[in-house]
Short mmCIF file of C-alpha atoms and ligand atoms in Angstrom, two decimals:
data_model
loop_
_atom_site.label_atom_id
_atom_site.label_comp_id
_atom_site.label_asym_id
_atom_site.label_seq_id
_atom_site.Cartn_x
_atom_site.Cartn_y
_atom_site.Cartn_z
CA UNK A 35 12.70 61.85 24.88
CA UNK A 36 13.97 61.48 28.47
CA UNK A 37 11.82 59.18 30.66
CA UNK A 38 11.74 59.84 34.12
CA UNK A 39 8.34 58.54 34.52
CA UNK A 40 9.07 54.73 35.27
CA UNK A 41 6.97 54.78 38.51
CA UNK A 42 4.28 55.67 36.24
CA UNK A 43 4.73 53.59 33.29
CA UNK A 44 8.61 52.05 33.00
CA UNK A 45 9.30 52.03 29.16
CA UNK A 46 9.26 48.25 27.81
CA UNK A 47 12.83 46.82 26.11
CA UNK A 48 12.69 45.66 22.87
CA UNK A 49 12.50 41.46 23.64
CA UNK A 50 8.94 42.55 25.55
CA UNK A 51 7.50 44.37 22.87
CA UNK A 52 8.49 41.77 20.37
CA UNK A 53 6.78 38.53 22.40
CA UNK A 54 3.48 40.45 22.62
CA UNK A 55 3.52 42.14 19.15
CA UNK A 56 4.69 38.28 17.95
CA UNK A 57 1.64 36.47 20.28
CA UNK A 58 -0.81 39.02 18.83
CA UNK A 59 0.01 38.23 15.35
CA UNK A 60 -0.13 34.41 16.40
CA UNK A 61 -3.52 34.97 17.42
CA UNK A 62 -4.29 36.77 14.26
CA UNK A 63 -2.62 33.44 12.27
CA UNK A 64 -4.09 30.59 13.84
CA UNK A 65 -6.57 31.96 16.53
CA UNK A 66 -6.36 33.08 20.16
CA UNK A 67 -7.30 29.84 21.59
CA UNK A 68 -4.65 28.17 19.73
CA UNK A 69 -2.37 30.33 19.86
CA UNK A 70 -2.51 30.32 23.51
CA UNK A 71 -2.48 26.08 23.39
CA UNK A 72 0.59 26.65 21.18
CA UNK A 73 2.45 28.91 23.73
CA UNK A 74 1.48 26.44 26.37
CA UNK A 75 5.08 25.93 27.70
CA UNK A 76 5.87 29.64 27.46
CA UNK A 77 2.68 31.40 29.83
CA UNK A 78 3.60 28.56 32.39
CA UNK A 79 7.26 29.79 32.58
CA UNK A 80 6.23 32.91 33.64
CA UNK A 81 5.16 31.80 37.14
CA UNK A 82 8.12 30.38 37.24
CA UNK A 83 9.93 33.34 36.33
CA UNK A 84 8.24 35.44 38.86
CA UNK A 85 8.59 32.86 41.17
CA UNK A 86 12.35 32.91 40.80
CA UNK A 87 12.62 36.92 40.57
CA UNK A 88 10.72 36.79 44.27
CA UNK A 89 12.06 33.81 45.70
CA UNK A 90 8.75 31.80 45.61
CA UNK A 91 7.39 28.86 44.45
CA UNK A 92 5.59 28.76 41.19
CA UNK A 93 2.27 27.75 42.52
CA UNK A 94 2.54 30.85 44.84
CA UNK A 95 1.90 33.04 42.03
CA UNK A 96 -0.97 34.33 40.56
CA UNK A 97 -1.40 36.48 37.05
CA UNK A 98 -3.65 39.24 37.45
CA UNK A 99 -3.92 42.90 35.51
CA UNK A 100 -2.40 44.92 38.10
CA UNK A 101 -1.21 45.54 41.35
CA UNK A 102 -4.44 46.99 42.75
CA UNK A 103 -6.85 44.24 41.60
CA UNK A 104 -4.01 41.73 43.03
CA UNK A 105 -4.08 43.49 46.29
CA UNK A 106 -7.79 43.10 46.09
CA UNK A 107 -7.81 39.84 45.24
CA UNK A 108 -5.86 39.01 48.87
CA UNK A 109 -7.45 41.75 50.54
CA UNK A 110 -10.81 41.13 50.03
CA UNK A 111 -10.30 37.30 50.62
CA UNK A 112 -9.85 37.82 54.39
CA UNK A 113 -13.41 37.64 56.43
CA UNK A 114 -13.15 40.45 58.72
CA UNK A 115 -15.38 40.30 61.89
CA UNK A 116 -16.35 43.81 63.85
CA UNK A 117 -13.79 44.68 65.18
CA UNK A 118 -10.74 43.14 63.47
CA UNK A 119 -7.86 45.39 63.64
CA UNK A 120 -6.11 46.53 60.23
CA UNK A 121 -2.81 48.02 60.55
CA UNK A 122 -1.56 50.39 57.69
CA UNK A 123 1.35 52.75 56.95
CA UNK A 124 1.08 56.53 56.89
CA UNK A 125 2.20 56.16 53.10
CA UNK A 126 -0.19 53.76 51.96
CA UNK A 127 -1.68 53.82 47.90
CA UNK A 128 -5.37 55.07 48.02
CA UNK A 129 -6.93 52.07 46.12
CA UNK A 130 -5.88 50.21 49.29
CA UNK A 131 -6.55 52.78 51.70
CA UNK A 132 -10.51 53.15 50.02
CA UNK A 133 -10.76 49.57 49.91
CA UNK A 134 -9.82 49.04 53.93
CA UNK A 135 -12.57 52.11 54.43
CA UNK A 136 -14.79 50.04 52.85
CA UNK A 137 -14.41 47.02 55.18
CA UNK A 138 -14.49 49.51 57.92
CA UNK A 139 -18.10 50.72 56.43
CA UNK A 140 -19.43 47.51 55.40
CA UNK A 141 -18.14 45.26 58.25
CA UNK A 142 -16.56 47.12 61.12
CA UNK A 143 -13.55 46.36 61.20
CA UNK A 144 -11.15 49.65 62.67
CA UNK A 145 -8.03 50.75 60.94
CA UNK A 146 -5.22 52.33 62.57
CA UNK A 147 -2.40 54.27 61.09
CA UNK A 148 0.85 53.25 62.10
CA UNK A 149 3.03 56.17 62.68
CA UNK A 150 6.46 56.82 60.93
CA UNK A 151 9.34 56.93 62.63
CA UNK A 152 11.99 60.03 63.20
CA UNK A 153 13.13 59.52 59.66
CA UNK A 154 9.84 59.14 57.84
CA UNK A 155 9.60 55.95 57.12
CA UNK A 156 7.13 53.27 58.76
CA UNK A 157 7.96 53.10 62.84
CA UNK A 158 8.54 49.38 63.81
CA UNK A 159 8.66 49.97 67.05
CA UNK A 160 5.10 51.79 67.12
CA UNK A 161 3.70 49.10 64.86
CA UNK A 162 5.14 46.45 67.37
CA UNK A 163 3.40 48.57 70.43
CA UNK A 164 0.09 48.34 68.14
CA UNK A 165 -0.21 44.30 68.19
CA UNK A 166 -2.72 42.79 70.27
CA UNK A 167 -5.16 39.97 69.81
CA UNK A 168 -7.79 42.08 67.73
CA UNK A 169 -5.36 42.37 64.89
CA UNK A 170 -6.02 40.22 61.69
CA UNK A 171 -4.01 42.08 58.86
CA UNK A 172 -1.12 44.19 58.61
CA UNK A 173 -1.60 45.70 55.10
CA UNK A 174 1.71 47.88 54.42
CA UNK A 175 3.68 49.11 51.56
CA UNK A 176 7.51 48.60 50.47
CA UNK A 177 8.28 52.19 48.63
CA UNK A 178 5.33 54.57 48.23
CA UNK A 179 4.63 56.38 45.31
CA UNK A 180 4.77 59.67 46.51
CA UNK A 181 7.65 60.24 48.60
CA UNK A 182 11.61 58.19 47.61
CA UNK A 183 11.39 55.88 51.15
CA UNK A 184 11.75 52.29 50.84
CA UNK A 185 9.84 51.24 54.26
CA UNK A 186 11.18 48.40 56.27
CA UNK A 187 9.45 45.45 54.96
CA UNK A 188 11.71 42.64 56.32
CA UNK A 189 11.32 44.33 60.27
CA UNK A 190 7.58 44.54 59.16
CA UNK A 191 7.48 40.76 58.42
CA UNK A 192 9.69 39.88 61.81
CA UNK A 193 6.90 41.19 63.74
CA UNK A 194 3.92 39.95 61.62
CA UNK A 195 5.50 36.25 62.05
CA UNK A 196 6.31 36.62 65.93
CA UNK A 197 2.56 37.68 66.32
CA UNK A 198 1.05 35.53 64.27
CA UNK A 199 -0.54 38.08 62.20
CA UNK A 200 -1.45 37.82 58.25
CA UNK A 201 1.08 40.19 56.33
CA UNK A 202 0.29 42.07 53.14
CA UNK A 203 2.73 43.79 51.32
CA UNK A 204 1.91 46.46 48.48
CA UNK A 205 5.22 45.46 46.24
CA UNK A 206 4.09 48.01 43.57
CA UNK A 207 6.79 50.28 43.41
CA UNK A 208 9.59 48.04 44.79
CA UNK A 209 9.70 44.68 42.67
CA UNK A 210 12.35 45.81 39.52
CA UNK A 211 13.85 48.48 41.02
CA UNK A 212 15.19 46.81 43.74
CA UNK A 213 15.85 42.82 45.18
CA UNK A 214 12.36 41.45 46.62
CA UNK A 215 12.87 38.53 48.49
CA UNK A 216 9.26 37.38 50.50
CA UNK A 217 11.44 34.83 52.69
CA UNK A 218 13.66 37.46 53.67
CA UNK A 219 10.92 39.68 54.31
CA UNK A 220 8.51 37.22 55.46
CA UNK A 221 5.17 38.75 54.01
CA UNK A 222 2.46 36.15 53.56
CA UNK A 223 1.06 38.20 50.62
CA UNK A 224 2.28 40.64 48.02
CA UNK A 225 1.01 41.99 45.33
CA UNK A 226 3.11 44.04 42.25
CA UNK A 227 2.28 45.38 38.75
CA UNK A 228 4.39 44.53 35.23
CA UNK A 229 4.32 47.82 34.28
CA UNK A 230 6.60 50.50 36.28
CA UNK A 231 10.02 49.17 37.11
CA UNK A 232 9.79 45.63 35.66
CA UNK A 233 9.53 47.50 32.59
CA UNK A 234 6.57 44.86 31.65
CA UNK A 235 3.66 45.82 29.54
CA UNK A 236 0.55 47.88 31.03
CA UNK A 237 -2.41 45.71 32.07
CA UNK A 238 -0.19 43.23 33.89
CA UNK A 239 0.28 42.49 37.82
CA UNK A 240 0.60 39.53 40.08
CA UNK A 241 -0.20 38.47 43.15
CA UNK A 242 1.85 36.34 45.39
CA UNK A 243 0.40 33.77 47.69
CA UNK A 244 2.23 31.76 50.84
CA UNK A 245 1.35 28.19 50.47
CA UNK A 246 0.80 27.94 54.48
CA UNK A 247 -2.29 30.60 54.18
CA UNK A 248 -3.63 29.90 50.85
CA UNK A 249 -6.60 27.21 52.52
CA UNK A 250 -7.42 30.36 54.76
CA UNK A 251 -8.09 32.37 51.97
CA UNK A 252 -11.78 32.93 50.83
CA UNK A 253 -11.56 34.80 46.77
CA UNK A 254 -13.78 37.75 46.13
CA UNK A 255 -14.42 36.36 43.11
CA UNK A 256 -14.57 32.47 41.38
CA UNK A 257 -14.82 31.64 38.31
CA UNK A 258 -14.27 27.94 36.94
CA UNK A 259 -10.49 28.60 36.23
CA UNK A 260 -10.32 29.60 39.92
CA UNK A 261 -12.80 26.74 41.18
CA UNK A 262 -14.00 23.01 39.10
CA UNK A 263 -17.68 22.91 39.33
CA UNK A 264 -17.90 19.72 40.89
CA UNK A 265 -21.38 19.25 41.00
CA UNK A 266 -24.61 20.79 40.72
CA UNK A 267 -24.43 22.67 43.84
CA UNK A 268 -20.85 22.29 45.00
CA UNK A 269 -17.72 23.81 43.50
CA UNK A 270 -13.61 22.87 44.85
CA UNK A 271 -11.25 26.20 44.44
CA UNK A 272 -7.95 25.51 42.89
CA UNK A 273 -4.98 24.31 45.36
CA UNK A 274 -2.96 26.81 44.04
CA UNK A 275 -2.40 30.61 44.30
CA UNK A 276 -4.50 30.72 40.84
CA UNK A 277 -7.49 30.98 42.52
CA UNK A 278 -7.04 34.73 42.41
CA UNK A 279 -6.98 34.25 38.66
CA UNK A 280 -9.50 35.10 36.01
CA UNK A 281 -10.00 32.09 32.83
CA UNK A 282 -9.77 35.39 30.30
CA UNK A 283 -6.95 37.40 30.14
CA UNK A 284 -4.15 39.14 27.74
CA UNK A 285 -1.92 36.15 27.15
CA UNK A 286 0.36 38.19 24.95
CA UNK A 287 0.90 40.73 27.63
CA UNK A 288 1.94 37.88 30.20
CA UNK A 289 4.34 36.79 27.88
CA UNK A 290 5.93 39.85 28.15
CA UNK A 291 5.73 40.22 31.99
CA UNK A 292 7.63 36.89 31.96
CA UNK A 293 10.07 37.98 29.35
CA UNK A 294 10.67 41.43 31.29
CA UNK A 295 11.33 39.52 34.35
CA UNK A 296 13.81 37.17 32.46
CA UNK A 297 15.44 40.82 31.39
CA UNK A 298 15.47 42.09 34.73
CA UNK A 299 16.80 39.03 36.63
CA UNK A 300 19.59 38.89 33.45
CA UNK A 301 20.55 42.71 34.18
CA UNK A 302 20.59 41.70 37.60
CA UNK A 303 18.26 43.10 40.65
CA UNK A 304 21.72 44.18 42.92
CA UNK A 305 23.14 45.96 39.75
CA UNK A 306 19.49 47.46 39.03
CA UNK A 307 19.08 48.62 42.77
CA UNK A 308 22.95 50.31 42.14
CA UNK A 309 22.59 51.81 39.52
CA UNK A 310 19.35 53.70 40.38
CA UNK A 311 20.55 54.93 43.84
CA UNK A 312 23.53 56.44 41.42
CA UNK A 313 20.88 58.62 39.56
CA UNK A 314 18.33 59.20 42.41
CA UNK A 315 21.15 60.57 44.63
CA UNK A 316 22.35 62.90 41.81
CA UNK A 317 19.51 64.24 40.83
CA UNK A 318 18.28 64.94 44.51
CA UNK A 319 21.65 66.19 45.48
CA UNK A 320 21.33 68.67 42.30
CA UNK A 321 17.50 70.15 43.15
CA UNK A 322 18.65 70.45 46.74
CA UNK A 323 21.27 72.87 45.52
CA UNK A 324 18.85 74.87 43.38
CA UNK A 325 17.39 77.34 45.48
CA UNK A 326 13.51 77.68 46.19
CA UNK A 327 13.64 73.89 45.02
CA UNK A 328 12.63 71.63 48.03
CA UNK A 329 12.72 67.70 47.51
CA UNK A 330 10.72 66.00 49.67
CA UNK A 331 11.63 62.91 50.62
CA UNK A 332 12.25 61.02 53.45
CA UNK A 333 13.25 57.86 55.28
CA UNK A 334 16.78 56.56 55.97
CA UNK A 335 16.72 54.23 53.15
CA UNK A 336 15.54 55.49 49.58
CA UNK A 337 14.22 54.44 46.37
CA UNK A 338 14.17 55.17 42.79
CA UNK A 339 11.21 57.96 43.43
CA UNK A 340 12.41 61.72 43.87
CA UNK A 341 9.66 64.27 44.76
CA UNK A 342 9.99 67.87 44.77
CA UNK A 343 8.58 71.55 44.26
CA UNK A 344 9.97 74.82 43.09
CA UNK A 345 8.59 77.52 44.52
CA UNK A 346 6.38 79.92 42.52
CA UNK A 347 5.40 77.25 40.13
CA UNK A 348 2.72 74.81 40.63
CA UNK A 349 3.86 71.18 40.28
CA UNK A 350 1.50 70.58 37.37
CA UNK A 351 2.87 73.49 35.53
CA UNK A 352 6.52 72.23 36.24
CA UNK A 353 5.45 68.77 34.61
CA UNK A 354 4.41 70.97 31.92
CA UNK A 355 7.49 72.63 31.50
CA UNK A 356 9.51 69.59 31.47
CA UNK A 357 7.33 67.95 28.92
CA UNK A 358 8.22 71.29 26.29
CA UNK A 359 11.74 69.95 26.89
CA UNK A 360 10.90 66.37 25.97
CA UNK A 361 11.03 65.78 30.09
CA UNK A 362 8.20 62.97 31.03
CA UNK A 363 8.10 63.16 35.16
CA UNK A 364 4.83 63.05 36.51
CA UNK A 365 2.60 64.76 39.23
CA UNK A 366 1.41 63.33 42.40
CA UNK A 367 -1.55 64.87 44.68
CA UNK A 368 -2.26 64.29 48.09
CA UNK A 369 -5.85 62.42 46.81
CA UNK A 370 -3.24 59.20 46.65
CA UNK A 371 -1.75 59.65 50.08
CA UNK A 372 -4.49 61.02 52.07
CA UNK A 373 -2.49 59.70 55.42
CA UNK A 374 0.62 61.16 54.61
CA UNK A 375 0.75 64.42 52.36
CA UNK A 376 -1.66 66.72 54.31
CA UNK A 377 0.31 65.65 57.52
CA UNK A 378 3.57 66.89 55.74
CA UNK A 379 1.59 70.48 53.82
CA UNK A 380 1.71 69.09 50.43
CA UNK A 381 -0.91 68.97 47.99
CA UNK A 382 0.95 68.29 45.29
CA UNK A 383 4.82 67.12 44.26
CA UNK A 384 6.63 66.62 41.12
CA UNK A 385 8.13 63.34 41.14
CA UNK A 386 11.03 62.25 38.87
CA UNK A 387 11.72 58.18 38.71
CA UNK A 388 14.76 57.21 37.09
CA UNK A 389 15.57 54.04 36.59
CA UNK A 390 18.81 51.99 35.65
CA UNK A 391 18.47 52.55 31.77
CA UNK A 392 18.71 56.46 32.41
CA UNK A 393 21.76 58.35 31.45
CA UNK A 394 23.76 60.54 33.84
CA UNK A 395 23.14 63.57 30.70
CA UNK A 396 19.47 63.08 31.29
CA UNK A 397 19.54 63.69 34.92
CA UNK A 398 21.57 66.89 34.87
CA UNK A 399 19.09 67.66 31.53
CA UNK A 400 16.08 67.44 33.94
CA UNK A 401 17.80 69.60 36.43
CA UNK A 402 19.29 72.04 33.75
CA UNK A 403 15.28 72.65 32.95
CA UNK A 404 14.34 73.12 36.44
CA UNK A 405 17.08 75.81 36.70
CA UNK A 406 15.30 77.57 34.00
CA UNK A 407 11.92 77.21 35.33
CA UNK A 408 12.96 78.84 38.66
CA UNK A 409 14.85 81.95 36.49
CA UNK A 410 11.37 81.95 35.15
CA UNK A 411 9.15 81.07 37.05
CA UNK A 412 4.92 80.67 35.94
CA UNK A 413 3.04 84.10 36.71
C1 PLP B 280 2.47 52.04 46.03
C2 PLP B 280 1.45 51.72 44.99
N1 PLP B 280 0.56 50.75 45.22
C3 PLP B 280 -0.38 50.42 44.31
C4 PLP B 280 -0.48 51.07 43.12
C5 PLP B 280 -1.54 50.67 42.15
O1 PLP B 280 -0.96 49.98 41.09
P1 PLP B 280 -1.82 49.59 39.79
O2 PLP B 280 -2.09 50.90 39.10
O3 PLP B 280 -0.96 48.67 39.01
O4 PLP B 280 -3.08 48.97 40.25
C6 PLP B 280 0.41 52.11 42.82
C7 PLP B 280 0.31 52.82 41.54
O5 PLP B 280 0.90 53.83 41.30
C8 PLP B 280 1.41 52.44 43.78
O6 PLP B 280 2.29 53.40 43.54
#
């Protein structure tokens, strides 16, 4: 089996597997609640861990299920007026782009797409023309799933500080795969899943929190691991970022987000970021050469993600093809990037996602198969 799926699901190491399959078997021993009392020590390292892998604080981080509900969580806690502006990328992740329509809808607010630049990726200088006092969020992602950019985050964050203006950044994609730093980039908010390149286990995000606009921040939801119930008719949220959190969750899986961190920050996040521009630019540079294979990616700086189509065979049917050879890559469709694939005439792209753990022989496997499928291509 050759993964080449981790922007989908990232395959989990062994130590991950082992500390949730162990905490599950706990909670079969002695009970969940104890169990959970008993691995006290171990779920509050995992803030820490995060904390370290992101260059936070602990008490900036909440646990959450997965990068969309975490982007919720800060998203929704904002109290947008009519008229508010909400600044976006062209690449942004549907879940966010439905949930901005909604405050649109339900409380008209206006979004406005910030353009890319000459190389694809997010324009800083039109976002910087964009600011003006109606603007209350700049909601923007870090690599997109559906094209191999990594947008410029820390220029993003320069120009969200100097106007004073809230900063959200969709991590999903970036945080494993390469070093994510929020003082460098100077995001106030940033939400990430375990799951695709921290190689943690599904059902598993977080959501970081700057302490400086946590007291400005309003939750969707409370419940009374988010807030005390002070009194009758009065509640007090947390002081912390785990106000975004619910009481009930997977305990086992957040060990194993913490433990996949650990891994990841042991492996190292330069030597991770490396190795997978090694892979990414070899396999690009090889379906460039195939012809009637066009890889679509852009920006000056790229990620892990590689998209591409052959011609004469649908995407879905080369993800197919690939899976006959024991190939996982996956298929994206422009219902997840309704700002950005239309604009560029795709409806659909195969996209590849190596990551560090992949083999050089499983690269030039992938493009071996492609080869084939374009001597023969579907009818
Ligand atoms: C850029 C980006 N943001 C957000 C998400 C949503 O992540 P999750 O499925 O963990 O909610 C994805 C998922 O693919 C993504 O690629």
């Amino acid at each position: 089996m050759t993964h080449l799926n981790n922007a989908g699901a990232s395959m989990s190491p062994a130590p991950v597997v082992d500390a949730v399959v162990s905490h599950l078997r706990r909670e079969a021993a002695i009970g969940g609640y104890e169990a959970h009392a008993e691995a006290g020590a171990v779920i509050e390292a995992v803030y820490a861990s995060l904390a370290r892998l992101i260059n936070a604080q602990p008490d900036e981080i909440a646990l959450v299920e997965n990068a969309t509900r975490a982007w919720d969580m800060a998203f929704y806690s904002i109290d947008f007026k009519p008229g508010d502006k909400i600044l976006t990328s062209r690449s942004e992740y549907a879940s966010n782009a439905i949930a901005i329509l909604q405050v649109v809808r339900k409380q008209g607010a206006v979004v406005e797409v910030v353009p890319d630049g000459p190389d694809g990726a997010l324009s800083t200088s039109a976002l910087e023309s964009m600011i003006d006092d109606r603007v209350r969020l700049i909601a923007v992602n870090h690599v997109p799933s559906q094209n191999g950019l990594v947008n410029p985050a820390a220029q993003v964050g320069a120009i969200a500080r100097e106007a004073g203006v809230l900063f959200l950044l969709d991590a999903c994609q970036s945080v494993g795969q390469l070093p994510v730093d929020v003082a460098e980039i100077g995001c106030h908010l940033l939400s990430a899943t375990g799951r695709k390149f921290l190689r943690g286990p599904r059902g598993t995000g977080f959501l970081y929190v700057d302490r400086t606009v946590l007291e400005h921040l309003d939750p969707p939801f409370l419940d009374d691991h988010a807030a005390v119930w002070t009194a009758p008719d009065a509640y007090r949220m947390r002081p912390d970022a785990r106000r975004f959190e619910t009481w009930e969750a997977s305990y086992a899986a957040r060990i194993g987000l913490g433990v996949a961190v650990e891994y990841a920050l042991d492996v190292g996040l330069e030597a991770i970021a490396a190795r997978n521009a090694l892979l990414s630019t070899r396999l690009r540079a090889g379906l460039a050469s195939i012809p009637g294979v066009h890889v679509h990616d852009r920006g000056s700086v790229k990620s892990a993600i590689t998209t591409f189509t052959v011609d004469g065979t649908q995407p879905v049917e080369v993800r197919e093809r690939l899976a006959t050879a024991k190939i996982n890559v996956s298929v994206t469709t422009s219902a997840t990037a309704m700002y950005d694939m239309p604009g560029r005439g795709l409806e659909a792209v195969v996209r590849a996602s190596p990551h560090y753990y992949n083999t050089e022989t499983e690269i030039d496997a992938l493009l071996t198969c492609v080869q084939d499928i374009r001597k023969t291509p579907a009818v």
